[in-house]
Amino acid sequence: METTHEILTIAIPLIFLIALIFWGVISAVLNHHWTRYGLNAKKIKIIQKIYFGLSVAFLAIMFALMIIYLLYD
């Protein structure tokens, strides 16, 4: 029977990959919606900068924590 650590070693990169794919799809849909149906182009640019800045920061934190967990067990 596999230990919890062995399961997490396999599951964590898969979860990160699924989160990355989900983020890409949601970002594409939101970006299309904002650019196509946005009323104020200036506000849309600000919203996009905030959204992409924060989401890339969260993905970078997730990636760093994944690497730390996998390397320093």
CSV table of C-alpha atoms in Angstrom, one decimal:
chain,number,residue,atom,x,y,z
A,1,MET,CA,0.0,0.0,0.0
A,2,GLU,CA,1.3,3.4,-0.9
A,3,THR,CA,2.1,6.0,1.7
A,4,THR,CA,0.5,9.4,1.8
A,5,HIS,CA,3.8,11.0,0.7
A,6,GLU,CA,4.0,8.8,-2.4
A,7,ILE,CA,0.4,9.6,-3.3
A,8,LEU,CA,1.0,13.4,-2.8
A,9,THR,CA,4.1,13.2,-4.9
A,10,ILE,CA,2.0,12.1,-7.8
A,11,ALA,CA,-1.1,14.0,-7.0
A,12,ILE,CA,0.3,17.5,-6.4
A,13,PRO,CA,1.7,18.0,-10.0
A,14,LEU,CA,-1.5,16.7,-11.5
A,15,ILE,CA,-3.6,19.0,-9.4
A,16,PHE,CA,-1.3,21.9,-10.4
A,17,LEU,CA,-1.7,20.9,-14.1
A,18,ILE,CA,-5.5,20.8,-13.8
A,19,ALA,CA,-5.5,24.2,-12.0
A,20,LEU,CA,-3.3,25.6,-14.8
A,21,ILE,CA,-5.6,24.3,-17.5
A,22,PHE,CA,-8.7,25.6,-15.7
A,23,TRP,CA,-7.1,29.0,-15.2
A,24,GLY,CA,-6.2,29.2,-18.9
A,25,VAL,CA,-9.7,28.4,-20.0
A,26,ILE,CA,-11.3,30.8,-17.5
A,27,SER,CA,-8.8,33.5,-18.4
A,28,ALA,CA,-9.5,33.1,-22.1
A,29,VAL,CA,-13.3,33.3,-21.6
A,30,LEU,CA,-13.1,36.3,-19.2
A,31,ASN,CA,-10.7,38.1,-21.6
A,32,HIS,CA,-13.0,37.6,-24.5
A,33,HIS,CA,-16.0,38.7,-22.5
A,34,TRP,CA,-14.2,41.8,-21.2
A,35,THR,CA,-12.9,42.9,-24.6
A,36,ARG,CA,-16.1,42.1,-26.6
A,37,TYR,CA,-18.7,43.4,-24.2
A,38,GLY,CA,-16.8,45.9,-22.1
A,39,LEU,CA,-18.3,49.4,-22.1
A,40,ASN,CA,-15.3,51.4,-20.9
A,41,ALA,CA,-12.0,50.3,-22.5
A,42,LYS,CA,-9.9,52.1,-19.9
A,43,LYS,CA,-11.6,50.3,-17.0
A,44,ILE,CA,-11.4,47.0,-18.8
A,45,LYS,CA,-7.6,47.4,-19.2
A,46,ILE,CA,-7.3,48.1,-15.4
A,47,ILE,CA,-9.5,45.1,-14.6
A,48,GLN,CA,-7.4,42.9,-16.9
A,49,LYS,CA,-4.1,44.1,-15.4
A,50,ILE,CA,-5.4,43.4,-11.8
A,51,TYR,CA,-6.9,40.0,-12.8
A,52,PHE,CA,-3.8,38.7,-14.7
A,53,GLY,CA,-1.4,40.1,-12.2
A,54,LEU,CA,-3.0,38.5,-9.2
A,55,SER,CA,-3.7,35.2,-10.9
A,56,VAL,CA,-0.2,34.9,-12.2
A,57,ALA,CA,1.1,35.7,-8.7
A,58,PHE,CA,-1.2,33.0,-7.2
A,59,LEU,CA,0.0,30.5,-9.8
A,60,ALA,CA,3.6,31.3,-9.1
A,61,ILE,CA,3.0,30.8,-5.3
A,62,MET,CA,1.3,27.4,-6.1
A,63,PHE,CA,4.2,26.4,-8.3
A,64,ALA,CA,6.9,27.4,-5.7
A,65,LEU,CA,5.1,25.5,-2.9
A,66,MET,CA,4.8,22.5,-5.2
A,67,ILE,CA,8.5,22.6,-5.9
A,68,ILE,CA,9.4,23.1,-2.2
A,69,TYR,CA,7.2,20.2,-1.2
A,70,LEU,CA,8.6,17.9,-3.9
A,71,LEU,CA,12.3,18.8,-3.3
A,72,TYR,CA,12.4,19.1,0.5
A,73,ASP,CA,10.4,16.2,1.8
